[in-house]
Coordinates of C-alpha atoms and ligand atoms in Angstrom, one line a residue:
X1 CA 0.0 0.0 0.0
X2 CA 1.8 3.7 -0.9
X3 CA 2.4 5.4 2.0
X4 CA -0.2 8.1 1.6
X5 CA -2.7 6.1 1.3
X6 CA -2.3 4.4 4.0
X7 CA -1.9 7.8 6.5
X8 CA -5.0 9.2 4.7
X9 CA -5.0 12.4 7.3
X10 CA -8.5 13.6 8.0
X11 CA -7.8 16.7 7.0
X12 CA -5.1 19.5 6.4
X13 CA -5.1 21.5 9.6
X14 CA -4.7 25.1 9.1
X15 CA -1.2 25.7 10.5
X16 CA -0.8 26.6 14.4
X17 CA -4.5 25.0 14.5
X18 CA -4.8 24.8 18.1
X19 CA -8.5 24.2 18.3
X20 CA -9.7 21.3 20.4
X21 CA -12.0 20.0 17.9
X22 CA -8.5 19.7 15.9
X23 CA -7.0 17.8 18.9
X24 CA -9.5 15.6 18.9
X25 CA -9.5 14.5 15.7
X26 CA -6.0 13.6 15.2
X27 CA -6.2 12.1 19.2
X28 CA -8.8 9.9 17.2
X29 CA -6.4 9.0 14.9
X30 CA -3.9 8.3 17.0
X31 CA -5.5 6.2 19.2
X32 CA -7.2 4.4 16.3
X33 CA -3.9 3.7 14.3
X34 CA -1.6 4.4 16.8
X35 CA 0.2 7.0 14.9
X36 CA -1.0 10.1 13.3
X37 CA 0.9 12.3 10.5
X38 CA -0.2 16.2 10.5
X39 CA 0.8 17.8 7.3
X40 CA 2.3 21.4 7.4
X41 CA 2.3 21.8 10.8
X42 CA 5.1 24.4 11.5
X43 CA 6.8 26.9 8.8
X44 CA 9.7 26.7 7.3
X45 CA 11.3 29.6 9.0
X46 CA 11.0 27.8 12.2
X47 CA 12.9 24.5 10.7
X48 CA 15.0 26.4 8.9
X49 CA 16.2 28.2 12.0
X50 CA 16.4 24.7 14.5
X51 CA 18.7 23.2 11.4
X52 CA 21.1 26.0 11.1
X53 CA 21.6 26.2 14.5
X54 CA 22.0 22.2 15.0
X55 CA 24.4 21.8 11.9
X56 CA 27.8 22.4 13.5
X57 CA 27.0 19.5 16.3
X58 CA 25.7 17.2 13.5
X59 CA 28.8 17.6 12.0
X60 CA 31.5 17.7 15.3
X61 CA 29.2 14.4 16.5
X62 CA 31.0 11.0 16.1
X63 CA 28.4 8.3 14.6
X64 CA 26.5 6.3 17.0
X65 CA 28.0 2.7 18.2
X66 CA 25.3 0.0 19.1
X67 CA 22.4 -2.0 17.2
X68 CA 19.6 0.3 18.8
X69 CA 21.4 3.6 17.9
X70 CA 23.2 2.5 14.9
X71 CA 26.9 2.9 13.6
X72 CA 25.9 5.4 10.3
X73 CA 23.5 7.3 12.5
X74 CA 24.5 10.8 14.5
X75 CA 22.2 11.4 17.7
X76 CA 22.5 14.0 20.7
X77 CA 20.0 15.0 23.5
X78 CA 19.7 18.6 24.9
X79 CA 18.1 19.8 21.8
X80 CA 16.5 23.1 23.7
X81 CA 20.3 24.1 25.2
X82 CA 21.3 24.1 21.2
X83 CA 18.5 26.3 19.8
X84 CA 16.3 29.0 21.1
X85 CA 13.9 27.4 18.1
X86 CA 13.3 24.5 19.7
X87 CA 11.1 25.3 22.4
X88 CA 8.1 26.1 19.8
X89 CA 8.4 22.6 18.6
X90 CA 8.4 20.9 22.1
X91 CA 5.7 23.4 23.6
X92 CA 3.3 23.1 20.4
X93 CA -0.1 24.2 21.9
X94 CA -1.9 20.7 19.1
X95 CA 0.8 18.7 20.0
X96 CA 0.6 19.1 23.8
X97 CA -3.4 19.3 23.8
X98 CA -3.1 15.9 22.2
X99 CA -0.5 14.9 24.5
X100 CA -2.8 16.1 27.5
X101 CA -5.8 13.6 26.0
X102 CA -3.4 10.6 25.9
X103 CA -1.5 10.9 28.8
X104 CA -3.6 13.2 30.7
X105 CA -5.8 10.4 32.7
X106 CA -2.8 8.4 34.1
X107 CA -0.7 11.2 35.8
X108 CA -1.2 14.7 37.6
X109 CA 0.9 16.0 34.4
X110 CA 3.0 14.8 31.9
X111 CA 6.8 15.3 31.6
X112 CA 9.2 15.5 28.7
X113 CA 11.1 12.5 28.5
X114 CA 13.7 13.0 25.4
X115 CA 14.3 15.7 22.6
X116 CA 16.8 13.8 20.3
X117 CA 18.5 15.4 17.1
X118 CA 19.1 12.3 15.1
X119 CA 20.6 11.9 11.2
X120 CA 20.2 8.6 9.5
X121 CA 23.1 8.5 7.1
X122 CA 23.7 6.0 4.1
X123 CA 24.5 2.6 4.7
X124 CA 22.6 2.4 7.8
X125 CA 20.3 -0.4 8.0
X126 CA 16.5 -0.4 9.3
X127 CA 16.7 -0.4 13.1
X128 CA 15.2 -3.2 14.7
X129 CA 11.1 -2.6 15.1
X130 CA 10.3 -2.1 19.2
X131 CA 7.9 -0.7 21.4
X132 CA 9.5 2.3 23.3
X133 CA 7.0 1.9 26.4
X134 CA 9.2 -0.9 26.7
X135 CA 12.0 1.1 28.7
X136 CA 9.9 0.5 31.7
X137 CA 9.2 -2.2 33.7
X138 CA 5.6 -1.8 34.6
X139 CA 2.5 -3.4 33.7
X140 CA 1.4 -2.6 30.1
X141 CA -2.3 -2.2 28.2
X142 CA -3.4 -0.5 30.8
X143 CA -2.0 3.0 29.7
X144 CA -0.1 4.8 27.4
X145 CA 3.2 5.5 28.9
X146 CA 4.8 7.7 26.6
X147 CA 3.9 9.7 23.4
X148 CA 6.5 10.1 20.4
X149 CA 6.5 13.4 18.4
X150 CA 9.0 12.6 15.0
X151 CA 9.9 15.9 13.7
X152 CA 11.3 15.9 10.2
X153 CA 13.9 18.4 9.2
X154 CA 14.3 17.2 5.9
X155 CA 12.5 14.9 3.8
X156 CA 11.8 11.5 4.9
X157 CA 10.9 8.8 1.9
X158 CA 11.4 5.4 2.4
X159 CA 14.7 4.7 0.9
X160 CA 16.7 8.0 3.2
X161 CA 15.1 5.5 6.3
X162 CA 11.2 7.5 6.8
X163 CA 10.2 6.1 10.2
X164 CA 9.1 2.8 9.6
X165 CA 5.4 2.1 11.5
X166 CA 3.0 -0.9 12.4
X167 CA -0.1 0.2 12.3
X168 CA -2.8 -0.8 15.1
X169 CA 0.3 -2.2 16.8
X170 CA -0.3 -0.5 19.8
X171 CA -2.2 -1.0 22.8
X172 CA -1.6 -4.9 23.0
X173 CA -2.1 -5.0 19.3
X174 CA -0.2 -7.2 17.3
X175 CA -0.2 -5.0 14.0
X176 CA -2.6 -4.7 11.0
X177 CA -0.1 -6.0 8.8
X178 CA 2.7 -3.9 6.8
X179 CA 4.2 -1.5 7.9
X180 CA 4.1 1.8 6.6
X181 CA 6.4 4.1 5.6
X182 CA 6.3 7.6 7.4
X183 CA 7.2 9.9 4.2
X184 CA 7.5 13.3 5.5
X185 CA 8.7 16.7 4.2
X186 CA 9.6 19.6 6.8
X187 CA 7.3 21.1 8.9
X188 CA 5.4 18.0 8.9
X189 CA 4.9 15.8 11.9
X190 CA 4.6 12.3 12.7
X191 CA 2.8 11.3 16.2
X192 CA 3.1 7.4 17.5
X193 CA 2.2 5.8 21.2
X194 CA 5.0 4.1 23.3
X195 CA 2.6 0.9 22.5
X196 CA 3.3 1.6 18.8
X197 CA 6.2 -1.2 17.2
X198 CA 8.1 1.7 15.1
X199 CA 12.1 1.8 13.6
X200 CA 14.5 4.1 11.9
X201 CA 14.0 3.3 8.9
X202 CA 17.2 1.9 6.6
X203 CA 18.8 4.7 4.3
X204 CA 19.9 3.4 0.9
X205 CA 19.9 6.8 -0.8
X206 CA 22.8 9.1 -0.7
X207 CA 21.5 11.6 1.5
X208 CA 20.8 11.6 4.8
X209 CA 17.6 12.2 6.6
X210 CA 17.5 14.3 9.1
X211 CA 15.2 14.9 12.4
X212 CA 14.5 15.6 16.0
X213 CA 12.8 13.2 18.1
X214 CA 10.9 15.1 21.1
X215 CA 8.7 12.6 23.4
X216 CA 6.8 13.3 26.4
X217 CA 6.0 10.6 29.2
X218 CA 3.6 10.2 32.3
X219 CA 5.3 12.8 35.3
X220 CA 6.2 9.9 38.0
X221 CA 8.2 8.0 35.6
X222 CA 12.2 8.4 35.0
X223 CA 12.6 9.9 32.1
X224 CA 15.0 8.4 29.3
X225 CA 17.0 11.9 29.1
X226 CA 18.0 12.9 32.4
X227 CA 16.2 16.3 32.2
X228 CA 17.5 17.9 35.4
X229 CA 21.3 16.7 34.3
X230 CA 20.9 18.0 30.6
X231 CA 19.1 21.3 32.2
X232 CA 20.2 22.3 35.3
X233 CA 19.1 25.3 37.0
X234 CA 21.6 27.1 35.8
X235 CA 20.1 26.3 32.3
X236 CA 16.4 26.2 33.2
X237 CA 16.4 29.3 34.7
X238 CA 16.7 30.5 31.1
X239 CA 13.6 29.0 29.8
X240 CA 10.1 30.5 29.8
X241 CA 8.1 28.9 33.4
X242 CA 6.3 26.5 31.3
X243 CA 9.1 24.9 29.4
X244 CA 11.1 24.6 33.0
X245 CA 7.5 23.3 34.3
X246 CA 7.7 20.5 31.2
X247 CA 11.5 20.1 31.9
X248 CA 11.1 18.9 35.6
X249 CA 11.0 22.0 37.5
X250 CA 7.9 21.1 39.1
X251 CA 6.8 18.1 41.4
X252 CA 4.4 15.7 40.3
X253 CA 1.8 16.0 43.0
X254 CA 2.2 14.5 45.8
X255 CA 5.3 15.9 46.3
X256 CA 7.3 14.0 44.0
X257 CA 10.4 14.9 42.8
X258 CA 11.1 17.7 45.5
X259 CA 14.1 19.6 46.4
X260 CA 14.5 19.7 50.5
X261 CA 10.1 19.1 50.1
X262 CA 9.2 22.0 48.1
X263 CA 8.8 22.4 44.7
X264 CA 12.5 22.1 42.3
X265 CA 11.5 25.6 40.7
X266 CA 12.7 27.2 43.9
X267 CA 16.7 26.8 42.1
X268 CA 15.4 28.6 39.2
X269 CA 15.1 32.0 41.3
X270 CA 18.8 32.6 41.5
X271 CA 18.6 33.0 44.8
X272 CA 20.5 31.0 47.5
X273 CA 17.9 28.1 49.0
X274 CA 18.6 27.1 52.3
X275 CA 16.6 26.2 55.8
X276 CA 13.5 26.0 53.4
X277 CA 11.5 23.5 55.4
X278 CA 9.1 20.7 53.4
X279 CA 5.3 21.9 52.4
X280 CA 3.5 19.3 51.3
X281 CA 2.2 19.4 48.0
X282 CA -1.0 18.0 47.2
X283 CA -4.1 17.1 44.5
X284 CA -7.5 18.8 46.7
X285 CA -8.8 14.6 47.1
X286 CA -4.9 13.7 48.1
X287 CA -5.6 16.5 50.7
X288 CA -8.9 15.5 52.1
X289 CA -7.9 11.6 52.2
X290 CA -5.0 12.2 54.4
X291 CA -7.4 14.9 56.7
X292 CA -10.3 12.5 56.6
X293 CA -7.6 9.9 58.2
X294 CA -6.3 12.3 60.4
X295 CA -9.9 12.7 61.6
X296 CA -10.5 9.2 62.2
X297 CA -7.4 8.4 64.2
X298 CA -8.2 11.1 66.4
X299 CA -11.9 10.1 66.8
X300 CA -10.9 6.9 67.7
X301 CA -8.0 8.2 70.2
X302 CA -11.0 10.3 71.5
X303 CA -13.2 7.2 72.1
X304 CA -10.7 4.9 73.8
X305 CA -10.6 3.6 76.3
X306 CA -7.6 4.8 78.8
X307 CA -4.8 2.6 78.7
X308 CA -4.7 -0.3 81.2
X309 CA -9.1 -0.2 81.8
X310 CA -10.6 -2.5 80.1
Ligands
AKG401 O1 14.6 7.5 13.6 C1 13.5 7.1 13.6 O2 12.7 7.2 12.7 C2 13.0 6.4 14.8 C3 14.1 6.2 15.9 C4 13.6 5.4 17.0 O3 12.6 4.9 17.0 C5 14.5 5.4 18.2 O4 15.6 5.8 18.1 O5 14.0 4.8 19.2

């Protein structure tokens, strides 16, 4: 089956689209296919400005060594230290309201997990197909863990190694069949579940194809990118509040992944942090379950007997 005709997008969204109705519709196709292309999605100036600024590291970065990376591929992490472009790809108002829908239900907010430059150069062959919810060790098909964003910089066809895609592989499926091809031109955007059996795809042309990988993952799992390493305060303090937020400089309530108990964003003030003292952090029903306990132990301390009468 071509490649298009097997993506068959609903509908040519109007570029920086952000309406829910929008959102839901390709969070139907997602969810239905596993994967989801939006055509046109960002402008050119905004690629064009994210490649120039990555090209000197894609060229100064030694090929990859391993079967998962790949030895003709080039990969490195950190992608919003490297361009000031970056953050409208990762902070995409469609992209994170569809993020939202998937992930949304299983956490108190979602996280970002990786952003990944990556060139597939000749000679490298197809990666080997796996399911990237796989990382983790918990229980799966009972959530999405993770949701994949590819964002092509280039063209992607199928012989310069387009993402290769099973679709209806997610979710405990076992896949409809072939995979498909992800062909792709910049400014377009390929979407795909952590449940979603995906690969590099093999280059056999003589250019390569080049692309950043940004995924985002439930907020009380580790992330693959060690986000607070790659952007420490120092760094993050940089950033707009919302892209520190989506970085990790915010706990995932309750109180997870505090400095000294309060909230991680308090290193982003540039002020020294000392003596704070921990303040809990808590969703409202978190809240009342813990008083409503509180309440009962004391009721029955109240009604007690005193020690030693029976
Ligand atoms: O490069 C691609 O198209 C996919 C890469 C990928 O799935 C991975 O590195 O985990």
């Amino acid at each position: 089956m071509p490649p298009e005709a097997a993506i068959a997008p609903l509908g040519r969204p109007a570029r920086d689209d952000t309406s829910p109705s929008q959102a839901d519709l390709w969070l139907a196709r997602l969810q239905r296919d596993g994967y989801c292309i939006i055509r046109g999605l960002v402008g050119n100036d905004l690629v064009a400005g994210l490649s120039a600024d990555l090209a000197e590291r894609f060229e100064r970065t030694p090929f990859c060594e391993g079967v998962f990376y790949g030895g003709r591929t080039k990969r490195f992490g950190g992608v919003l230290k490297r361009s000031g472009f970056a953050e409208a790809f990762v902070r995409h108002p469609l992209i994170l309201d569809i993020v939202q829908a998937v992930l949304g239900p299983y956490c108190d907010r979602f996280q970002l997990n990786l952003t990944q430059a990556l060139e597939i150069y000749p000679g490298q062959d197809a990666q080997p197909p796996h399911r990237d919810q796989d990382m983790w060790g918990g229980a799966k098909g009972e959530m999405e863990y993770l949701v994949n964003v590819m964002w092509p910089l280039g063209p992607y066809r199928r012989d310069n190694g387009a993402t290769v895609i099973y679709p209806q592989s997610h979710n405990g499926g076992s896949g409809a069949g072939d995979p498909i091809f992800a062909e792709m031109d910049a400014g377009d955007v390929l979407l795909f579940l952590g449940s979603t059996l995906h690969g590099g795809g093999g280059n056999s042309a003589e250019r390569p194809r080049t692309g950043m990988i940004v995924s985002y993952s439930l907020g009380w799992l580790k992330p693959y990118e060690n986000q607070w390493l790659v952007y420490p305060p120092e760094v993050a303090r940089t950033f707009s509040p919302e892209l520190a937020r989506l970085v990790g400089y915010q706990q995932h309530r309750p109180n997870l992944g505090n400095y000294e108990g309060r909230c991680p964003s308090v290193l982003l003030t540039g002020e020294p942090v000392d003596f704070l003292g921990a303040v809990d952090e808590l969703l409202p029903r978190q809240a009342e379950a813990l008083q409503a306990k509180r309440a009962a132990a004391a009721g029955a301390q109240v009604g007690a007997p005193p020690a030693g009468v029976r």
